Amino acid sequence: MKNKYGWILIGLLFIFEGIFSFLGYKIFLKFSGWINITNYGSLYLIIIGLCLVIYGYKKQEKQEIFSKCPNCKEVFNYNELTNGKCKNCKEIDTINIEEYFKKYPTELQDKNE
Ligand SMILES: [Zn+2]
């Protein structure tokens, strides 16, 4: 899914449908239309919803954090690093990509050329 919030939105939808159906309202499902479901069904919806939200949240976290090593100039996914240390240079701390280009604005120009 391209939209990083997509999973979270779908998850929230499941949770809302779960709560509504639990309260006795009919809910709309894509494959079956408007239906009444049992309390167990509601519970399943809420659990599926929670899983989707957590999945979406983790996915989003992973996508968003990148850091760059000031020594070898390599860009890493921060989640793959141990304490933010560069994989190639071991003891060198990588810098969050946005912070990095604030610190070294000239490299941003090099990159664009
Ligand atoms: Zn490095």
mmCIF file with all atom_site columns, C-alpha atoms and ligand atoms in Angstrom:
data_model
loop_
_atom_site.group_PDB
_atom_site.id
_atom_site.type_symbol
_atom_site.label_atom_id
_atom_site.label_alt_id
_atom_site.label_comp_id
_atom_site.label_asym_id
_atom_site.label_entity_id
_atom_site.label_seq_id
_atom_site.pdbx_PDB_ins_code
_atom_site.Cartn_x
_atom_site.Cartn_y
_atom_site.Cartn_z
_atom_site.occupancy
_atom_site.B_iso_or_equiv
_atom_site.pdbx_formal_charge
_atom_site.auth_seq_id
_atom_site.auth_comp_id
_atom_site.auth_asym_id
_atom_site.auth_atom_id
_atom_site.pdbx_PDB_model_num
ATOM   1   C  CA . MET A 1 1   ? 0.000   0.000   0.000  1.00 0.00 ? 1   MET A CA 1
ATOM   2   C  CA . LYS A 1 2   ? 1.441   3.341   -1.050 1.00 0.00 ? 2   LYS A CA 1
ATOM   3   C  CA . ASN A 1 3   ? -0.263  5.469   1.589  1.00 0.00 ? 3   ASN A CA 1
ATOM   4   C  CA . LYS A 1 4   ? 1.532   4.870   4.867  1.00 0.00 ? 4   LYS A CA 1
ATOM   5   C  CA . TYR A 1 5   ? -1.624  5.784   6.790  1.00 0.00 ? 5   TYR A CA 1
ATOM   6   C  CA . GLY A 1 6   ? -3.734  3.345   4.765  1.00 0.00 ? 6   GLY A CA 1
ATOM   7   C  CA . TRP A 1 7   ? -3.375  0.407   7.151  1.00 0.00 ? 7   TRP A CA 1
ATOM   8   C  CA . ILE A 1 8   ? -4.072  2.563   10.178 1.00 0.00 ? 8   ILE A CA 1
ATOM   9   C  CA . LEU A 1 9   ? -7.228  3.996   8.574  1.00 0.00 ? 9   LEU A CA 1
ATOM   10  C  CA . ILE A 1 10  ? -8.516  0.554   7.611  1.00 0.00 ? 10  ILE A CA 1
ATOM   11  C  CA . GLY A 1 11  ? -7.679  -0.689  11.099 1.00 0.00 ? 11  GLY A CA 1
ATOM   12  C  CA . LEU A 1 12  ? -9.612  2.178   12.718 1.00 0.00 ? 12  LEU A CA 1
ATOM   13  C  CA . LEU A 1 13  ? -12.545 1.422   10.409 1.00 0.00 ? 13  LEU A CA 1
ATOM   14  C  CA . PHE A 1 14  ? -12.534 -2.202  11.587 1.00 0.00 ? 14  PHE A CA 1
ATOM   15  C  CA . ILE A 1 15  ? -12.423 -1.075  15.230 1.00 0.00 ? 15  ILE A CA 1
ATOM   16  C  CA . PHE A 1 16  ? -15.334 1.347   14.713 1.00 0.00 ? 16  PHE A CA 1
ATOM   17  C  CA . GLU A 1 17  ? -17.368 -1.307  12.912 1.00 0.00 ? 17  GLU A CA 1
ATOM   18  C  CA . GLY A 1 18  ? -16.578 -3.716  15.735 1.00 0.00 ? 18  GLY A CA 1
ATOM   19  C  CA . ILE A 1 19  ? -17.758 -1.238  18.364 1.00 0.00 ? 19  ILE A CA 1
ATOM   20  C  CA . PHE A 1 20  ? -20.903 -0.312  16.399 1.00 0.00 ? 20  PHE A CA 1
ATOM   21  C  CA . SER A 1 21  ? -21.840 -3.931  15.812 1.00 0.00 ? 21  SER A CA 1
ATOM   22  C  CA . PHE A 1 22  ? -21.171 -4.681  19.472 1.00 0.00 ? 22  PHE A CA 1
ATOM   23  C  CA . LEU A 1 23  ? -23.689 -1.970  20.369 1.00 0.00 ? 23  LEU A CA 1
ATOM   24  C  CA . GLY A 1 24  ? -26.253 -3.712  18.179 1.00 0.00 ? 24  GLY A CA 1
ATOM   25  C  CA . TYR A 1 25  ? -26.017 -1.612  15.026 1.00 0.00 ? 25  TYR A CA 1
ATOM   26  C  CA . LYS A 1 26  ? -25.873 -3.182  11.601 1.00 0.00 ? 26  LYS A CA 1
ATOM   27  C  CA . ILE A 1 27  ? -22.529 -2.788  9.914  1.00 0.00 ? 27  ILE A CA 1
ATOM   28  C  CA . PHE A 1 28  ? -21.571 -2.641  6.284  1.00 0.00 ? 28  PHE A CA 1
ATOM   29  C  CA . LEU A 1 29  ? -19.063 -5.148  4.968  1.00 0.00 ? 29  LEU A CA 1
ATOM   30  C  CA . LYS A 1 30  ? -17.742 -5.024  1.426  1.00 0.00 ? 30  LYS A CA 1
ATOM   31  C  CA . PHE A 1 31  ? -18.419 -8.702  0.712  1.00 0.00 ? 31  PHE A CA 1
ATOM   32  C  CA . SER A 1 32  ? -21.764 -9.170  2.455  1.00 0.00 ? 32  SER A CA 1
ATOM   33  C  CA . GLY A 1 33  ? -23.454 -5.764  2.575  1.00 0.00 ? 33  GLY A CA 1
ATOM   34  C  CA . TRP A 1 34  ? -25.357 -4.649  5.676  1.00 0.00 ? 34  TRP A CA 1
ATOM   35  C  CA . ILE A 1 35  ? -25.385 -7.341  8.330  1.00 0.00 ? 35  ILE A CA 1
ATOM   36  C  CA . ASN A 1 36  ? -25.904 -7.995  12.004 1.00 0.00 ? 36  ASN A CA 1
ATOM   37  C  CA . ILE A 1 37  ? -23.047 -9.891  13.549 1.00 0.00 ? 37  ILE A CA 1
ATOM   38  C  CA . THR A 1 38  ? -22.607 -11.598 16.900 1.00 0.00 ? 38  THR A CA 1
ATOM   39  C  CA . ASN A 1 39  ? -20.572 -10.198 19.765 1.00 0.00 ? 39  ASN A CA 1
ATOM   40  C  CA . TYR A 1 40  ? -17.815 -12.643 18.892 1.00 0.00 ? 40  TYR A CA 1
ATOM   41  C  CA . GLY A 1 41  ? -17.822 -11.216 15.397 1.00 0.00 ? 41  GLY A CA 1
ATOM   42  C  CA . SER A 1 42  ? -17.484 -7.717  16.837 1.00 0.00 ? 42  SER A CA 1
ATOM   43  C  CA . LEU A 1 43  ? -14.577 -8.827  18.951 1.00 0.00 ? 43  LEU A CA 1
ATOM   44  C  CA . TYR A 1 44  ? -12.843 -10.308 15.897 1.00 0.00 ? 44  TYR A CA 1
ATOM   45  C  CA . LEU A 1 45  ? -13.316 -7.062  14.009 1.00 0.00 ? 45  LEU A CA 1
ATOM   46  C  CA . ILE A 1 46  ? -11.800 -5.069  16.866 1.00 0.00 ? 46  ILE A CA 1
ATOM   47  C  CA . ILE A 1 47  ? -8.846  -7.456  17.153 1.00 0.00 ? 47  ILE A CA 1
ATOM   48  C  CA . ILE A 1 48  ? -8.219  -7.374  13.388 1.00 0.00 ? 48  ILE A CA 1
ATOM   49  C  CA . GLY A 1 49  ? -8.493  -3.586  13.540 1.00 0.00 ? 49  GLY A CA 1
ATOM   50  C  CA . LEU A 1 50  ? -5.946  -3.334  16.336 1.00 0.00 ? 50  LEU A CA 1
ATOM   51  C  CA . CYS A 1 51  ? -3.529  -5.581  14.443 1.00 0.00 ? 51  CYS A CA 1
ATOM   52  C  CA . LEU A 1 52  ? -3.855  -3.423  11.315 1.00 0.00 ? 52  LEU A CA 1
ATOM   53  C  CA . VAL A 1 53  ? -3.275  -0.229  13.313 1.00 0.00 ? 53  VAL A CA 1
ATOM   54  C  CA . ILE A 1 54  ? -0.168  -1.669  14.988 1.00 0.00 ? 54  ILE A CA 1
ATOM   55  C  CA . TYR A 1 55  ? 1.078   -3.027  11.653 1.00 0.00 ? 55  TYR A CA 1
ATOM   56  C  CA . GLY A 1 56  ? 0.509   0.327   9.962  1.00 0.00 ? 56  GLY A CA 1
ATOM   57  C  CA . TYR A 1 57  ? 2.178   2.182   12.795 1.00 0.00 ? 57  TYR A CA 1
ATOM   58  C  CA . LYS A 1 58  ? 5.298   0.005   12.676 1.00 0.00 ? 58  LYS A CA 1
ATOM   59  C  CA . LYS A 1 59  ? 5.456   0.201   8.900  1.00 0.00 ? 59  LYS A CA 1
ATOM   60  C  CA . GLN A 1 60  ? 5.224   3.967   9.079  1.00 0.00 ? 60  GLN A CA 1
ATOM   61  C  CA . GLU A 1 61  ? 8.004   4.161   11.660 1.00 0.00 ? 61  GLU A CA 1
ATOM   62  C  CA . LYS A 1 62  ? 10.249  2.010   9.515  1.00 0.00 ? 62  LYS A CA 1
ATOM   63  C  CA . GLN A 1 63  ? 9.609   4.031   6.387  1.00 0.00 ? 63  GLN A CA 1
ATOM   64  C  CA . GLU A 1 64  ? 10.249  7.396   7.882  1.00 0.00 ? 64  GLU A CA 1
ATOM   65  C  CA . ILE A 1 65  ? 13.549  7.216   9.713  1.00 0.00 ? 65  ILE A CA 1
ATOM   66  C  CA . PHE A 1 66  ? 16.683  7.412   7.624  1.00 0.00 ? 66  PHE A CA 1
ATOM   67  C  CA . SER A 1 67  ? 20.107  8.384   8.817  1.00 0.00 ? 67  SER A CA 1
ATOM   68  C  CA . LYS A 1 68  ? 23.376  9.098   7.085  1.00 0.00 ? 68  LYS A CA 1
ATOM   69  C  CA . CYS A 1 69  ? 26.954  8.449   8.108  1.00 0.00 ? 69  CYS A CA 1
ATOM   70  C  CA . PRO A 1 70  ? 29.139  11.593  8.063  1.00 0.00 ? 70  PRO A CA 1
ATOM   71  C  CA . ASN A 1 71  ? 32.205  9.431   7.440  1.00 0.00 ? 71  ASN A CA 1
ATOM   72  C  CA . CYS A 1 72  ? 31.361  7.080   4.545  1.00 0.00 ? 72  CYS A CA 1
ATOM   73  C  CA . LYS A 1 73  ? 28.242  9.025   3.385  1.00 0.00 ? 73  LYS A CA 1
ATOM   74  C  CA . GLU A 1 74  ? 26.141  5.872   3.394  1.00 0.00 ? 74  GLU A CA 1
ATOM   75  C  CA . VAL A 1 75  ? 22.402  6.237   4.081  1.00 0.00 ? 75  VAL A CA 1
ATOM   76  C  CA . PHE A 1 76  ? 20.784  3.670   6.365  1.00 0.00 ? 76  PHE A CA 1
ATOM   77  C  CA . ASN A 1 77  ? 17.360  2.745   7.591  1.00 0.00 ? 77  ASN A CA 1
ATOM   78  C  CA . TYR A 1 78  ? 17.708  3.762   11.230 1.00 0.00 ? 78  TYR A CA 1
ATOM   79  C  CA . ASN A 1 79  ? 15.766  0.702   12.413 1.00 0.00 ? 79  ASN A CA 1
ATOM   80  C  CA . GLU A 1 80  ? 18.463  -1.610  11.056 1.00 0.00 ? 80  GLU A CA 1
ATOM   81  C  CA . LEU A 1 81  ? 21.237  0.040   13.067 1.00 0.00 ? 81  LEU A CA 1
ATOM   82  C  CA . THR A 1 82  ? 22.436  -0.696  16.585 1.00 0.00 ? 82  THR A CA 1
ATOM   83  C  CA . ASN A 1 83  ? 22.243  2.501   18.662 1.00 0.00 ? 83  ASN A CA 1
ATOM   84  C  CA . GLY A 1 84  ? 22.413  4.484   15.430 1.00 0.00 ? 84  GLY A CA 1
ATOM   85  C  CA . LYS A 1 85  ? 26.012  3.447   14.703 1.00 0.00 ? 85  LYS A CA 1
ATOM   86  C  CA . CYS A 1 86  ? 27.170  3.163   11.073 1.00 0.00 ? 86  CYS A CA 1
ATOM   87  C  CA . LYS A 1 87  ? 27.382  -0.420  9.806  1.00 0.00 ? 87  LYS A CA 1
ATOM   88  C  CA . ASN A 1 88  ? 30.567  0.270   7.844  1.00 0.00 ? 88  ASN A CA 1
ATOM   89  C  CA . CYS A 1 89  ? 32.445  2.494   10.280 1.00 0.00 ? 89  CYS A CA 1
ATOM   90  C  CA . LYS A 1 90  ? 31.236  0.818   13.497 1.00 0.00 ? 90  LYS A CA 1
ATOM   91  C  CA . GLU A 1 91  ? 31.965  3.571   16.037 1.00 0.00 ? 91  GLU A CA 1
ATOM   92  C  CA . ILE A 1 92  ? 30.643  6.490   13.990 1.00 0.00 ? 92  ILE A CA 1
ATOM   93  C  CA . ASP A 1 93  ? 27.182  7.805   14.910 1.00 0.00 ? 93  ASP A CA 1
ATOM   94  C  CA . THR A 1 94  ? 24.877  8.261   11.953 1.00 0.00 ? 94  THR A CA 1
ATOM   95  C  CA . ILE A 1 95  ? 22.822  11.461  11.764 1.00 0.00 ? 95  ILE A CA 1
ATOM   96  C  CA . ASN A 1 96  ? 19.125  11.770  11.015 1.00 0.00 ? 96  ASN A CA 1
ATOM   97  C  CA . ILE A 1 97  ? 18.881  12.605  7.315  1.00 0.00 ? 97  ILE A CA 1
ATOM   98  C  CA . GLU A 1 98  ? 17.101  15.931  7.875  1.00 0.00 ? 98  GLU A CA 1
ATOM   99  C  CA . GLU A 1 99  ? 19.537  16.997  10.596 1.00 0.00 ? 99  GLU A CA 1
ATOM   100 C  CA . TYR A 1 100 ? 22.376  15.912  8.354  1.00 0.00 ? 100 TYR A CA 1
ATOM   101 C  CA . PHE A 1 101 ? 21.552  18.267  5.519  1.00 0.00 ? 101 PHE A CA 1
ATOM   102 C  CA . LYS A 1 102 ? 21.040  21.126  7.958  1.00 0.00 ? 102 LYS A CA 1
ATOM   103 C  CA . LYS A 1 103 ? 24.531  20.446  9.239  1.00 0.00 ? 103 LYS A CA 1
ATOM   104 C  CA . TYR A 1 104 ? 26.124  19.898  5.841  1.00 0.00 ? 104 TYR A CA 1
ATOM   105 C  CA . PRO A 1 105 ? 24.007  21.935  3.384  1.00 0.00 ? 105 PRO A CA 1
ATOM   106 C  CA . THR A 1 106 ? 26.725  21.793  0.711  1.00 0.00 ? 106 THR A CA 1
ATOM   107 C  CA . GLU A 1 107 ? 26.256  18.040  0.338  1.00 0.00 ? 107 GLU A CA 1
ATOM   108 C  CA . LEU A 1 108 ? 22.616  18.559  -0.485 1.00 0.00 ? 108 LEU A CA 1
ATOM   109 C  CA . GLN A 1 109 ? 23.708  20.613  -3.502 1.00 0.00 ? 109 GLN A CA 1
ATOM   110 C  CA . ASP A 1 110 ? 26.202  17.944  -4.534 1.00 0.00 ? 110 ASP A CA 1
ATOM   111 C  CA . LYS A 1 111 ? 23.447  15.374  -4.396 1.00 0.00 ? 111 LYS A CA 1
ATOM   112 C  CA . ASN A 1 112 ? 21.182  17.369  -6.688 1.00 0.00 ? 112 ASN A CA 1
ATOM   113 C  CA . GLU A 1 113 ? 23.811  17.925  -9.338 1.00 0.00 ? 113 GLU A CA 1
HETATM 114 ZN ZN . ZN  B 2 .   ? 30.091  5.078   7.855  1.00 0.00 ? 1   ZN  B ZN 1
#
